[in-house]
PDB file of C-alpha atoms in Angstrom:
ATOM      1  CA  UNK A   1       0.156 -22.978 -17.750  1.00 75.00           C
ATOM      2  CA  UNK A   2       3.918 -22.784 -17.162  1.00 84.00           C
ATOM      3  CA  UNK A   3       3.781 -25.586 -14.605  1.00 86.00           C
ATOM      4  CA  UNK A   4       1.596 -27.748 -16.859  1.00 87.00           C
ATOM      5  CA  UNK A   5       4.077 -27.356 -19.716  1.00 87.00           C
ATOM      6  CA  UNK A   6       6.475 -29.591 -17.774  1.00 88.00           C
ATOM      7  CA  UNK A   7       3.944 -32.417 -17.644  1.00 86.00           C
ATOM      8  CA  UNK A   8       2.468 -34.845 -20.122  1.00 86.00           C
ATOM      9  CA  UNK A   9      -1.213 -34.940 -19.293  1.00 82.00           C
ATOM     10  CA  UNK A  10      -4.712 -35.472 -20.654  1.00 76.00           C
ATOM     11  CA  UNK A  11      -6.127 -34.852 -17.136  1.00 76.00           C
ATOM     12  CA  UNK A  12      -6.554 -38.599 -16.680  1.00 78.00           C
ATOM     13  CA  UNK A  13      -2.915 -39.662 -16.751  1.00 80.00           C
ATOM     14  CA  UNK A  14      -0.282 -37.147 -15.708  1.00 83.00           C
ATOM     15  CA  UNK A  15       3.485 -37.531 -15.528  1.00 87.00           C
ATOM     16  CA  UNK A  16       6.387 -35.129 -15.197  1.00 88.00           C
ATOM     17  CA  UNK A  17       8.514 -34.879 -18.362  1.00 86.00           C
ATOM     18  CA  UNK A  18      10.578 -31.738 -17.686  1.00 85.00           C
ATOM     19  CA  UNK A  19      11.556 -29.920 -20.887  1.00 88.00           C
ATOM     20  CA  UNK A  20      10.539 -32.817 -23.127  1.00 90.00           C
ATOM     21  CA  UNK A  21       7.396 -31.000 -24.312  1.00 89.00           C
ATOM     22  CA  UNK A  22       9.546 -28.119 -25.581  1.00 90.00           C
ATOM     23  CA  UNK A  23      11.921 -30.527 -27.304  1.00 90.00           C
ATOM     24  CA  UNK A  24       8.998 -32.376 -28.894  1.00 90.00           C
ATOM     25  CA  UNK A  25       7.514 -29.126 -30.195  1.00 89.00           C
ATOM     26  CA  UNK A  26      10.475 -28.430 -32.432  1.00 85.00           C
ATOM     27  CA  UNK A  27      10.139 -31.938 -33.888  1.00 88.00           C
ATOM     28  CA  UNK A  28       6.399 -31.464 -34.347  1.00 89.00           C
ATOM     29  CA  UNK A  29       5.413 -30.760 -37.961  1.00 91.00           C
ATOM     30  CA  UNK A  30       2.125 -29.090 -36.993  1.00 91.00           C
ATOM     31  CA  UNK A  31       3.876 -26.676 -34.625  1.00 92.00           C
ATOM     32  CA  UNK A  32       6.618 -25.877 -37.161  1.00 92.00           C
ATOM     33  CA  UNK A  33       3.903 -25.222 -39.760  1.00 92.00           C
ATOM     34  CA  UNK A  34       2.066 -22.905 -37.360  1.00 92.00           C
ATOM     35  CA  UNK A  35       5.312 -20.994 -36.743  1.00 92.00           C
ATOM     36  CA  UNK A  36       5.849 -20.561 -40.491  1.00 92.00           C
ATOM     37  CA  UNK A  37       2.240 -19.485 -40.948  1.00 93.00           C
ATOM     38  CA  UNK A  38       2.491 -17.035 -38.057  1.00 91.00           C
ATOM     39  CA  UNK A  39       5.574 -15.490 -39.671  1.00 91.00           C
ATOM     40  CA  UNK A  40       3.551 -15.025 -42.868  1.00 92.00           C
ATOM     41  CA  UNK A  41       0.723 -13.397 -40.939  1.00 94.00           C
ATOM     42  CA  UNK A  42       3.215 -11.135 -39.148  1.00 92.00           C
ATOM     43  CA  UNK A  43       4.766 -10.185 -42.485  1.00 91.00           C
ATOM     44  CA  UNK A  44       1.520  -9.445 -44.337  1.00 92.00           C
ATOM     45  CA  UNK A  45      -1.003  -8.217 -41.755  1.00 93.00           C
ATOM     46  CA  UNK A  46       0.872  -5.334 -40.035  1.00 92.00           C
ATOM     47  CA  UNK A  47       2.109  -3.898 -43.338  1.00 94.00           C
ATOM     48  CA  UNK A  48      -1.358  -4.127 -44.868  1.00 94.00           C
ATOM     49  CA  UNK A  49      -2.918  -2.608 -41.751  1.00 93.00           C
ATOM     50  CA  UNK A  50      -0.543   0.364 -41.797  1.00 94.00           C
ATOM     51  CA  UNK A  51      -0.975   1.042 -45.530  1.00 94.00           C
ATOM     52  CA  UNK A  52      -4.788   0.846 -45.386  1.00 93.00           C
ATOM     53  CA  UNK A  53      -5.115   2.783 -42.108  1.00 93.00           C
ATOM     54  CA  UNK A  54      -2.781   5.620 -43.120  1.00 92.00           C
ATOM     55  CA  UNK A  55      -4.334   5.923 -46.597  1.00 92.00           C
ATOM     56  CA  UNK A  56      -7.912   6.108 -45.296  1.00 92.00           C
ATOM     57  CA  UNK A  57      -6.869   8.452 -42.483  1.00 90.00           C
ATOM     58  CA  UNK A  58      -5.454  10.916 -45.008  1.00 89.00           C
ATOM     59  CA  UNK A  59      -8.684  10.723 -47.028  1.00 89.00           C
ATOM     60  CA  UNK A  60     -10.834  11.344 -43.939  1.00 89.00           C
ATOM     61  CA  UNK A  61      -8.590  14.203 -42.783  1.00 84.00           C
ATOM     62  CA  UNK A  62      -9.463  16.111 -45.966  1.00 82.00           C
ATOM     63  CA  UNK A  63     -13.190  15.960 -45.199  1.00 83.00           C
ATOM     64  CA  UNK A  64     -15.243  18.519 -43.307  1.00 83.00           C
ATOM     65  CA  UNK A  65     -15.752  18.065 -39.540  1.00 82.00           C
ATOM     66  CA  UNK A  66     -19.292  16.712 -40.093  1.00 85.00           C
ATOM     67  CA  UNK A  67     -18.175  14.059 -42.588  1.00 85.00           C
ATOM     68  CA  UNK A  68     -15.149  13.167 -40.464  1.00 84.00           C
ATOM     69  CA  UNK A  69     -17.469  12.316 -37.564  1.00 84.00           C
ATOM     70  CA  UNK A  70     -19.752  10.249 -39.809  1.00 87.00           C
ATOM     71  CA  UNK A  71     -16.740   8.445 -41.301  1.00 85.00           C
ATOM     72  CA  UNK A  72     -15.394   7.578 -37.847  1.00 84.00           C
ATOM     73  CA  UNK A  73     -18.688   5.908 -36.932  1.00 85.00           C
ATOM     74  CA  UNK A  74     -18.917   3.979 -40.211  1.00 85.00           C
ATOM     75  CA  UNK A  75     -15.340   2.677 -40.168  1.00 86.00           C
ATOM     76  CA  UNK A  76     -15.612   1.615 -36.524  1.00 83.00           C
ATOM     77  CA  UNK A  77     -18.716  -0.532 -37.036  1.00 81.00           C
ATOM     78  CA  UNK A  78     -16.739  -3.647 -38.225  1.00 77.00           C
ATOM     79  CA  UNK A  79     -14.616  -3.454 -35.048  1.00 77.00           C
ATOM     80  CA  UNK A  80     -17.756  -3.969 -32.957  1.00 77.00           C
ATOM     81  CA  UNK A  81     -18.808  -7.112 -34.830  1.00 70.00           C
ATOM     82  CA  UNK A  82     -18.011 -10.550 -33.454  1.00 66.00           C
ATOM     83  CA  UNK A  83     -15.433 -12.548 -35.398  1.00 71.00           C
ATOM     84  CA  UNK A  84     -17.580 -15.676 -35.681  1.00 76.00           C
ATOM     85  CA  UNK A  85     -20.609 -13.664 -36.853  1.00 78.00           C
ATOM     86  CA  UNK A  86     -18.627 -11.708 -39.448  1.00 82.00           C
ATOM     87  CA  UNK A  87     -16.961 -14.932 -40.611  1.00 85.00           C
ATOM     88  CA  UNK A  88     -20.317 -16.180 -41.922  1.00 85.00           C
ATOM     89  CA  UNK A  89     -20.517 -13.160 -44.240  1.00 87.00           C
ATOM     90  CA  UNK A  90     -16.961 -13.720 -45.442  1.00 90.00           C
ATOM     91  CA  UNK A  91     -17.680 -17.408 -45.979  1.00 90.00           C
ATOM     92  CA  UNK A  92     -20.306 -16.364 -48.562  1.00 90.00           C
ATOM     93  CA  UNK A  93     -18.034 -13.708 -50.115  1.00 92.00           C
ATOM     94  CA  UNK A  94     -15.170 -16.163 -50.699  1.00 92.00           C
ATOM     95  CA  UNK A  95     -17.197 -19.311 -51.384  1.00 90.00           C
ATOM     96  CA  UNK A  96     -16.578 -21.140 -54.647  1.00 90.00           C
ATOM     97  CA  UNK A  97     -19.901 -19.703 -55.902  1.00 90.00           C
ATOM     98  CA  UNK A  98     -19.621 -16.513 -53.834  1.00 90.00           C
ATOM     99  CA  UNK A  99     -19.291 -12.816 -54.545  1.00 92.00           C
ATOM    100  CA  UNK A 100     -15.552 -12.719 -55.284  1.00 93.00           C
ATOM    101  CA  UNK A 101     -15.697 -15.515 -57.828  1.00 93.00           C
ATOM    102  CA  UNK A 102     -18.773 -13.914 -59.404  1.00 94.00           C
ATOM    103  CA  UNK A 103     -16.765 -10.698 -59.854  1.00 93.00           C
ATOM    104  CA  UNK A 104     -13.889 -12.703 -61.366  1.00 92.00           C
ATOM    105  CA  UNK A 105     -16.327 -14.387 -63.759  1.00 92.00           C
ATOM    106  CA  UNK A 106     -17.201 -10.958 -65.191  1.00 92.00           C
ATOM    107  CA  UNK A 107     -13.605 -10.794 -66.415  1.00 92.00           C
ATOM    108  CA  UNK A 108     -13.732 -14.415 -67.647  1.00 91.00           C
ATOM    109  CA  UNK A 109     -11.424 -15.596 -64.847  1.00 90.00           C
ATOM    110  CA  UNK A 110     -11.906 -19.135 -63.529  1.00 91.00           C
ATOM    111  CA  UNK A 111     -13.257 -19.513 -59.972  1.00 91.00           C
ATOM    112  CA  UNK A 112     -10.643 -19.578 -57.219  1.00 90.00           C
ATOM    113  CA  UNK A 113     -10.844 -21.921 -54.249  1.00 92.00           C
ATOM    114  CA  UNK A 114      -9.744 -19.211 -51.809  1.00 92.00           C
ATOM    115  CA  UNK A 115      -9.382 -21.472 -48.793  1.00 92.00           C
ATOM    116  CA  UNK A 116      -7.863 -24.371 -50.684  1.00 88.00           C
ATOM    117  CA  UNK A 117      -4.181 -23.709 -49.974  1.00 89.00           C
ATOM    118  CA  UNK A 118      -1.884 -21.953 -47.545  1.00 89.00           C
ATOM    119  CA  UNK A 119      -1.010 -18.841 -49.566  1.00 89.00           C
ATOM    120  CA  UNK A 120      -4.494 -17.748 -50.647  1.00 91.00           C
ATOM    121  CA  UNK A 121      -5.990 -18.689 -47.259  1.00 93.00           C
ATOM    122  CA  UNK A 122      -3.491 -16.601 -45.313  1.00 93.00           C
ATOM    123  CA  UNK A 123      -3.803 -13.625 -47.660  1.00 92.00           C
ATOM    124  CA  UNK A 124      -7.619 -13.719 -47.523  1.00 93.00           C
ATOM    125  CA  UNK A 125      -7.643 -14.023 -43.720  1.00 94.00           C
ATOM    126  CA  UNK A 126      -5.234 -11.090 -43.478  1.00 93.00           C
ATOM    127  CA  UNK A 127      -7.546  -8.980 -45.659  1.00 92.00           C
ATOM    128  CA  UNK A 128     -10.542  -9.979 -43.527  1.00 92.00           C
ATOM    129  CA  UNK A 129      -8.737  -9.149 -40.268  1.00 91.00           C
ATOM    130  CA  UNK A 130      -7.619  -5.763 -41.657  1.00 91.00           C
ATOM    131  CA  UNK A 131     -11.186  -4.851 -42.642  1.00 89.00           C
ATOM    132  CA  UNK A 132     -12.419  -5.946 -39.212  1.00 87.00           C
ATOM    133  CA  UNK A 133      -9.800  -3.983 -37.261  1.00 86.00           C
ATOM    134  CA  UNK A 134      -8.539  -0.944 -39.163  1.00 88.00           C
ATOM    135  CA  UNK A 135     -11.298   1.290 -37.739  1.00 87.00           C
ATOM    136  CA  UNK A 136      -9.605   1.389 -34.344  1.00 88.00           C
ATOM    137  CA  UNK A 137      -6.228   2.201 -35.874  1.00 91.00           C
ATOM    138  CA  UNK A 138      -7.718   5.035 -37.936  1.00 91.00           C
ATOM    139  CA  UNK A 139      -9.169   6.570 -34.757  1.00 90.00           C
ATOM    140  CA  UNK A 140      -5.655   6.469 -33.264  1.00 90.00           C
ATOM    141  CA  UNK A 141      -4.147   8.113 -36.343  1.00 91.00           C
ATOM    142  CA  UNK A 142      -6.818  10.825 -36.483  1.00 89.00           C
ATOM    143  CA  UNK A 143      -6.133  11.578 -32.819  1.00 87.00           C
ATOM    144  CA  UNK A 144      -2.425  11.893 -33.640  1.00 88.00           C
ATOM    145  CA  UNK A 145      -3.243  14.277 -36.519  1.00 87.00           C
ATOM    146  CA  UNK A 146      -5.273  16.576 -34.263  1.00 84.00           C
ATOM    147  CA  UNK A 147      -2.270  16.969 -31.961  1.00 82.00           C
ATOM    148  CA  UNK A 148      -0.146  18.468 -34.757  1.00 81.00           C
ATOM    149  CA  UNK A 149       0.182  22.260 -34.615  1.00 80.00           C
ATOM    150  CA  UNK A 150      -1.844  23.745 -37.494  1.00 79.00           C
ATOM    151  CA  UNK A 151       0.764  26.478 -37.976  1.00 82.00           C
ATOM    152  CA  UNK A 152       3.085  23.800 -39.415  1.00 81.00           C
ATOM    153  CA  UNK A 153       0.623  23.207 -42.260  1.00 77.00           C
ATOM    154  CA  UNK A 154       0.218  26.924 -42.881  1.00 79.00           C
ATOM    155  CA  UNK A 155       3.987  27.494 -42.994  1.00 82.00           C
ATOM    156  CA  UNK A 156       4.416  24.603 -45.435  1.00 80.00           C
ATOM    157  CA  UNK A 157       1.695  25.984 -47.736  1.00 82.00           C
ATOM    158  CA  UNK A 158       3.286  29.432 -47.687  1.00 81.00           C
ATOM    159  CA  UNK A 159       6.549  27.786 -48.778  1.00 79.00           C
ATOM    160  CA  UNK A 160       4.679  26.285 -51.739  1.00 80.00           C
ATOM    161  CA  UNK A 161       4.282  22.690 -50.554  1.00 78.00           C
ATOM    162  CA  UNK A 162       1.410  20.705 -52.092  1.00 80.00           C
ATOM    163  CA  UNK A 163      -1.062  18.686 -49.978  1.00 81.00           C
ATOM    164  CA  UNK A 164       0.696  15.477 -51.040  1.00 81.00           C
ATOM    165  CA  UNK A 165       4.116  16.841 -50.026  1.00 83.00           C
ATOM    166  CA  UNK A 166       2.724  17.988 -46.667  1.00 82.00           C
ATOM    167  CA  UNK A 167       1.336  14.520 -45.969  1.00 84.00           C
ATOM    168  CA  UNK A 168       4.463  12.640 -47.038  1.00 85.00           C
ATOM    169  CA  UNK A 169       7.226  14.936 -45.792  1.00 85.00           C
ATOM    170  CA  UNK A 170       5.624  16.562 -42.754  1.00 85.00           C
ATOM    171  CA  UNK A 171       2.676  14.581 -41.390  1.00 86.00           C
ATOM    172  CA  UNK A 172       4.112  11.066 -41.766  1.00 89.00           C
ATOM    173  CA  UNK A 173       7.335  11.851 -39.830  1.00 86.00           C
ATOM    174  CA  UNK A 174       5.281  13.535 -37.085  1.00 86.00           C
ATOM    175  CA  UNK A 175       2.998  10.521 -36.587  1.00 88.00           C
ATOM    176  CA  UNK A 176       5.663   7.846 -37.082  1.00 88.00           C
ATOM    177  CA  UNK A 177       5.493   6.767 -33.415  1.00 86.00           C
ATOM    178  CA  UNK A 178       1.727   6.140 -33.762  1.00 89.00           C
ATOM    179  CA  UNK A 179       2.330   4.207 -36.990  1.00 91.00           C
ATOM    180  CA  UNK A 180       5.008   2.122 -35.251  1.00 88.00           C
ATOM    181  CA  UNK A 181       2.574   1.447 -32.400  1.00 88.00           C
ATOM    182  CA  UNK A 182      -0.087   0.293 -34.878  1.00 91.00           C
ATOM    183  CA  UNK A 183       2.473  -1.956 -36.568  1.00 90.00           C
ATOM    184  CA  UNK A 184       3.360  -3.621 -33.261  1.00 88.00           C
ATOM    185  CA  UNK A 185      -0.291  -3.985 -32.228  1.00 89.00           C
ATOM    186  CA  UNK A 186      -0.932  -5.660 -35.580  1.00 91.00           C
ATOM    187  CA  UNK A 187       1.994  -8.011 -35.017  1.00 89.00           C
ATOM    188  CA  UNK A 188       0.543  -9.075 -31.674  1.00 87.00           C
ATOM    189  CA  UNK A 189      -2.908  -9.477 -33.263  1.00 89.00           C
ATOM    190  CA  UNK A 190      -1.350 -11.591 -36.041  1.00 90.00           C
ATOM    191  CA  UNK A 191      -0.243 -14.196 -33.504  1.00 88.00           C
ATOM    192  CA  UNK A 192      -3.703 -14.315 -31.927  1.00 88.00           C
ATOM    193  CA  UNK A 193      -5.844 -14.902 -35.030  1.00 90.00           C
ATOM    194  CA  UNK A 194      -8.238 -17.690 -34.175  1.00 90.00           C
ATOM    195  CA  UNK A 195     -11.937 -17.068 -34.966  1.00 89.00           C
ATOM    196  CA  UNK A 196     -11.554 -16.654 -38.720  1.00 91.00           C
ATOM    197  CA  UNK A 197      -9.334 -19.727 -39.037  1.00 92.00           C
ATOM    198  CA  UNK A 198     -11.738 -21.743 -36.878  1.00 91.00           C
ATOM    199  CA  UNK A 199     -14.802 -20.631 -38.863  1.00 90.00           C
ATOM    200  CA  UNK A 200     -13.431 -20.387 -42.403  1.00 91.00           C
ATOM    201  CA  UNK A 201     -10.388 -22.607 -42.859  1.00 91.00           C
ATOM    202  CA  UNK A 202      -9.798 -25.005 -39.932  1.00 90.00           C
ATOM    203  CA  UNK A 203      -6.782 -26.535 -41.618  1.00 91.00           C
ATOM    204  CA  UNK A 204      -3.188 -26.864 -40.506  1.00 90.00           C
ATOM    205  CA  UNK A 205      -1.905 -25.062 -43.591  1.00 92.00           C
ATOM    206  CA  UNK A 206      -3.524 -21.830 -42.369  1.00 92.00           C
ATOM    207  CA  UNK A 207      -3.110 -22.279 -38.596  1.00 93.00           C
ATOM    208  CA  UNK A 208      -1.474 -19.767 -36.287  1.00 93.00           C
ATOM    209  CA  UNK A 209       0.200 -20.775 -33.027  1.00 92.00           C
ATOM    210  CA  UNK A 210      -3.034 -19.818 -31.233  1.00 93.00           C
ATOM    211  CA  UNK A 211      -5.137 -22.132 -33.403  1.00 94.00           C
ATOM    212  CA  UNK A 212      -2.567 -24.920 -33.040  1.00 94.00           C
ATOM    213  CA  UNK A 213      -2.797 -24.595 -29.246  1.00 93.00           C
ATOM    214  CA  UNK A 214      -6.563 -25.144 -29.550  1.00 93.00           C
ATOM    215  CA  UNK A 215      -6.100 -28.220 -31.753  1.00 93.00           C
ATOM    216  CA  UNK A 216      -3.366 -29.703 -29.559  1.00 91.00           C
ATOM    217  CA  UNK A 217      -5.230 -29.152 -26.299  1.00 90.00           C
ATOM    218  CA  UNK A 218      -8.961 -29.293 -26.994  1.00 89.00           C
ATOM    219  CA  UNK A 219      -8.975 -31.719 -29.921  1.00 89.00           C
ATOM    220  CA  UNK A 220      -5.987 -33.974 -29.221  1.00 87.00           C
ATOM    221  CA  UNK A 221      -6.053 -33.679 -25.398  1.00 87.00           C
ATOM    222  CA  UNK A 222      -2.291 -33.108 -25.237  1.00 89.00           C
ATOM    223  CA  UNK A 223      -2.486 -30.409 -22.608  1.00 90.00           C
ATOM    224  CA  UNK A 224       1.181 -30.422 -21.639  1.00 90.00           C
ATOM    225  CA  UNK A 225       2.219 -29.889 -25.262  1.00 90.00           C
ATOM    226  CA  UNK A 226      -0.455 -27.207 -25.706  1.00 91.00           C
ATOM    227  CA  UNK A 227       0.772 -25.464 -22.547  1.00 92.00           C
ATOM    228  CA  UNK A 228       4.348 -25.440 -23.851  1.00 92.00           C
ATOM    229  CA  UNK A 229       3.101 -23.730 -27.029  1.00 93.00           C
ATOM    230  CA  UNK A 230       1.149 -21.236 -24.907  1.00 92.00           C
ATOM    231  CA  UNK A 231       4.303 -20.412 -22.945  1.00 93.00           C
ATOM    232  CA  UNK A 232       6.249 -19.787 -26.161  1.00 91.00           C
ATOM    233  CA  UNK A 233       3.409 -17.597 -27.454  1.00 91.00           C
ATOM    234  CA  UNK A 234       3.330 -15.747 -24.134  1.00 91.00           C
ATOM    235  CA  UNK A 235       7.072 -14.994 -24.334  1.00 90.00           C
ATOM    236  CA  UNK A 236       6.779 -13.703 -27.910  1.00 88.00           C
ATOM    237  CA  UNK A 237       3.753 -11.563 -26.973  1.00 86.00           C
ATOM    238  CA  UNK A 238       5.548 -10.227 -23.903  1.00 88.00           C
ATOM    239  CA  UNK A 239       8.524  -9.131 -26.013  1.00 87.00           C
ATOM    240  CA  UNK A 240       6.269  -7.405 -28.547  1.00 82.00           C
ATOM    241  CA  UNK A 241       4.221  -5.799 -25.737  1.00 81.00           C
ATOM    242  CA  UNK A 242       7.415  -4.428 -24.201  1.00 81.00           C
ATOM    243  CA  UNK A 243       8.258  -2.619 -27.430  1.00 77.00           C
ATOM    244  CA  UNK A 244       4.633  -1.514 -27.777  1.00 71.00           C
ATOM    245  CA  UNK A 245       4.715   0.101 -24.327  1.00 73.00           C
ATOM    246  CA  UNK A 246       8.078   1.691 -25.060  1.00 74.00           C
ATOM    247  CA  UNK A 247       6.787   3.234 -28.288  1.00 68.00           C
ATOM    248  CA  UNK A 248       3.534   4.266 -26.563  1.00 63.00           C
ATOM    249  CA  UNK A 249       5.504   6.105 -23.870  1.00 65.00           C
ATOM    250  CA  UNK A 250       7.574   7.899 -26.508  1.00 62.00           C
ATOM    251  CA  UNK A 251       4.449   8.992 -28.401  1.00 55.00           C
ATOM    252  CA  UNK A 252       2.971  10.468 -25.184  1.00 55.00           C
ATOM    253  CA  UNK A 253       6.023  12.648 -24.500  1.00 55.00           C
TER     254      UNK A 253
END
């Protein structure tokens, strides 16, 4: 891929262009749009993932052992589903005559074309990806909770701390490395969103860098330009993975 990024090729005609592909990328409106979109995904998705995962984890932690085990199975089921298969369900949910607009109609709100513009498309895709992935993050958080010494809870209760205060002032600081790891994993996942864009909103206004690589290479046959984008994505992912490993090592100490 790195070598191909220095060539202009459609696998029929190939010529060496050096760094020209990289220069062209930053004058390419589609690539610039995908960068902006990816920044939006990185801003929304990790934060949403952390909020949802931590909130549900705290709810599950209050359940009995039997119901905790059942909850783990139920929340992990969406993780096992294929993106393209699940996308067909979401297509119905967010269709112009789908479930979401039916719910809005109960409150006399006009139907929303959810995939009709950049903002609503990106927000909806982020919500879909969170629902499809938060099960794995909750398992990680529950594992982190089990490693906390129970005597800390007992001491806090003796001192008069409420359950809410224990969760906010004691548990959250103790699992902050796991939360940071989830945040970074979500950032990496944000850059790699492809199936839901491909199946639900195959438009440039919702494209990530990953989807733009697909369009540039497989649809437009500009493999050198697609390879240059892949190299840039690889560098960004490598940097994020470095911090992920660093945080993972700290959480294992």
